[in-house]
CSV table of C-alpha atoms in Angstrom, one decimal:
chain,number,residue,atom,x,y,z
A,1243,UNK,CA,35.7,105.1,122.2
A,1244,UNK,CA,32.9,101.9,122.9
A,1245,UNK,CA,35.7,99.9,120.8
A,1246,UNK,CA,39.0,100.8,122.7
A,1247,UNK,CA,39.8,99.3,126.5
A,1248,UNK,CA,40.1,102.8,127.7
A,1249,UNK,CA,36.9,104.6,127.9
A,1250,UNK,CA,37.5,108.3,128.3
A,1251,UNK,CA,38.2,109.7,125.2
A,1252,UNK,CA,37.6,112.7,123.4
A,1253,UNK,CA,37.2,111.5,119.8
A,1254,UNK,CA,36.6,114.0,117.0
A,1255,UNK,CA,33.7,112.6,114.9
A,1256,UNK,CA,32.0,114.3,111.7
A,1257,UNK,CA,35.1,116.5,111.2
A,1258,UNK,CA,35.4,118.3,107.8
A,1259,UNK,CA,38.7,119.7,107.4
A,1260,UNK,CA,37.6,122.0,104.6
A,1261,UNK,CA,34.6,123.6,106.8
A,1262,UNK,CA,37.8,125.6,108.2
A,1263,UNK,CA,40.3,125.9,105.6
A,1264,UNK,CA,40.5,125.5,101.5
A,1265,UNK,CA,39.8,121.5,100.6
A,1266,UNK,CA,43.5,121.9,98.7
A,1267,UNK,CA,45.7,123.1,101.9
A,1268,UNK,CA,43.8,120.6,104.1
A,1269,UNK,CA,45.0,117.4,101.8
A,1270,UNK,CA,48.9,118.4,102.7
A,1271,UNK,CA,48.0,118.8,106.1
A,1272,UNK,CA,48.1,116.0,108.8
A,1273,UNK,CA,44.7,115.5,110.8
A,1274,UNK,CA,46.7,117.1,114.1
A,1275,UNK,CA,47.5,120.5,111.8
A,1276,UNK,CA,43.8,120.4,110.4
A,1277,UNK,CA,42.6,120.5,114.3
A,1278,UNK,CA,44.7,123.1,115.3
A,1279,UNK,CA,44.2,125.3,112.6
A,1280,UNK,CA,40.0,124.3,113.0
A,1281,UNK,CA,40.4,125.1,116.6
A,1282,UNK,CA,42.5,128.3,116.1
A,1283,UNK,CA,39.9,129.5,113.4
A,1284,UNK,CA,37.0,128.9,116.2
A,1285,UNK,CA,39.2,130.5,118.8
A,1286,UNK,CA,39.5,134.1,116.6
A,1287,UNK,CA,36.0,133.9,116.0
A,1288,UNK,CA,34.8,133.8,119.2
A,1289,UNK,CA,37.0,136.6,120.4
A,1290,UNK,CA,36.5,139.0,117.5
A,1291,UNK,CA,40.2,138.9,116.7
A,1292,UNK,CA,41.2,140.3,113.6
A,1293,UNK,CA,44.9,139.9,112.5
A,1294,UNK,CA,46.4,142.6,109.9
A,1295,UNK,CA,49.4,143.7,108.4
A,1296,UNK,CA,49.9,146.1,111.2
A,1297,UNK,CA,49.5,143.7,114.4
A,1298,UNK,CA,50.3,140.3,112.6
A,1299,UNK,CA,54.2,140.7,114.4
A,1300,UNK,CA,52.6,141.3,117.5
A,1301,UNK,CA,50.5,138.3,117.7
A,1302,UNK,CA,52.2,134.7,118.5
A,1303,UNK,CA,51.4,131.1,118.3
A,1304,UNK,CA,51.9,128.5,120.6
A,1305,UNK,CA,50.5,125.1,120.5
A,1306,UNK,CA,51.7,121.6,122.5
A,1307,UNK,CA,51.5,118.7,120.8
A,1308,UNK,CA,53.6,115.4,122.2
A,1309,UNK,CA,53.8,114.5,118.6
A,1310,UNK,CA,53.2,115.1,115.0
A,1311,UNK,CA,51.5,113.6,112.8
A,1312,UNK,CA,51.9,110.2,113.1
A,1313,UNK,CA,48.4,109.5,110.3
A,1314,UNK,CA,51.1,110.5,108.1
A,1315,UNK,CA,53.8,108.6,109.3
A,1316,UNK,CA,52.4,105.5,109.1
A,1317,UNK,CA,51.0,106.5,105.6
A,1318,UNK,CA,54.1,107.4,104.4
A,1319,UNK,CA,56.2,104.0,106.1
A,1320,UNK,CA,53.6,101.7,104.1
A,1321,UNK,CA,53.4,103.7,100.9
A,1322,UNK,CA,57.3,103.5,100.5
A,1323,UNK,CA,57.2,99.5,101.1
A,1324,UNK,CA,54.6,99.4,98.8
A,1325,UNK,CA,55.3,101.3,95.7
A,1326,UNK,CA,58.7,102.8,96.8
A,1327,UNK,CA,60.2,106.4,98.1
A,1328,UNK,CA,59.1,108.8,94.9
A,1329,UNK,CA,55.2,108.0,95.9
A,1330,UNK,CA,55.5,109.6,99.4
A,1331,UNK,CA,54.3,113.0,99.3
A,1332,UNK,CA,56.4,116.0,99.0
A,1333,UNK,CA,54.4,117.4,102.0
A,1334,UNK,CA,55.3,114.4,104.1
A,1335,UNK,CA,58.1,116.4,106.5
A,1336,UNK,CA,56.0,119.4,107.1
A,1337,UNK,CA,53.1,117.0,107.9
A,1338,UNK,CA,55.3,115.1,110.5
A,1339,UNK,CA,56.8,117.6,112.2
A,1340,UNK,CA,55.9,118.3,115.9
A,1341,UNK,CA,56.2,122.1,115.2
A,1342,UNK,CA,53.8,121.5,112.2
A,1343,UNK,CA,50.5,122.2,114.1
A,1344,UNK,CA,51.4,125.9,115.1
A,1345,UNK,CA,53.6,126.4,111.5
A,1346,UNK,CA,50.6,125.7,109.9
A,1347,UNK,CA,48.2,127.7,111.8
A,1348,UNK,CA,50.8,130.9,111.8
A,1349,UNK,CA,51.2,130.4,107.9
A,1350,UNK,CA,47.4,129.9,107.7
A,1351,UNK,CA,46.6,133.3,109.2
A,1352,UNK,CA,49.6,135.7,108.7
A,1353,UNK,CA,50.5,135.4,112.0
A,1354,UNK,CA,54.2,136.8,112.6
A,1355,UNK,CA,55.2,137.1,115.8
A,1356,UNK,CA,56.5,134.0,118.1
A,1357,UNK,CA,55.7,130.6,116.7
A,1358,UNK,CA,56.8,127.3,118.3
A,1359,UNK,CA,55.8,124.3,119.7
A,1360,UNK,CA,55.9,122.9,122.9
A,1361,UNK,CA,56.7,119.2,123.7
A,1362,UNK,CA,57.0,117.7,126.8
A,1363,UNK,CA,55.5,113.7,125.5
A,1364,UNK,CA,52.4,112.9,127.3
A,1365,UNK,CA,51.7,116.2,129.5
A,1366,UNK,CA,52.0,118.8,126.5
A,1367,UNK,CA,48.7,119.5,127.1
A,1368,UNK,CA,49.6,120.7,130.7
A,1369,UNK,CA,52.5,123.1,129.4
């Protein structure tokens, strides 16, 4: 944050997508997705969850993001000026998608009860 006018911050350093889920399914996931499945992974550790066949329908996920993954936005946007449509990734829509953070982490975990996203711009994190 030393190199950004604003000086608050809570930037993520050192992160290693694949010290919380297999290095494959973190490559077609956007760094927002990554984080919450990372954080939902720390979350059911702590608490001694355990999710089976028999309570995955009672359990829910609910996650607020103002936005999805906008890494992959702006990957996608200069890769299709560049080289043209066919070289954006197939996995470029689920990796956008303001939902995408608690789709991800329900598919992630067999989690099948309520999953949706909350969005309310800047003050998701309040809802």
């Amino acid at each position: 944050a030393a190199d950004l006018n604003v000086h608050v911050a809570a930037e993520v350093k050192n992160f290693v997508p694949s010290n919380f889920m297999d290095a494959k399914e973190a490559r077609r996931r956007d760094r927002f997705e990554q984080f919450a499945i990372a954080a939902a992974r720390e979350a059911m550790n702590e608490s001694g969850l355990q999710i089976t066949e028999s309570n995955a329908g009672r359990i829910g996920v609910i996650i607020s993001s103002a936005i999805g993954g906008l890494t992959s936005l702006q990957e996608a946007i200069l890769t299709n000026h560049e080289v043209g449509p066919r070289k954006v990734s197939p996995f470029f829509i689920p990796m956008l998608m303001a939902n995408g953070g608690a789709g991800m982490t329900a598919i992630e975990f067999g989690i099948k009860g309520p999953c949706f996203s909350v969005a309310s711009a800047c003050a998701s994190g309040a809802d």
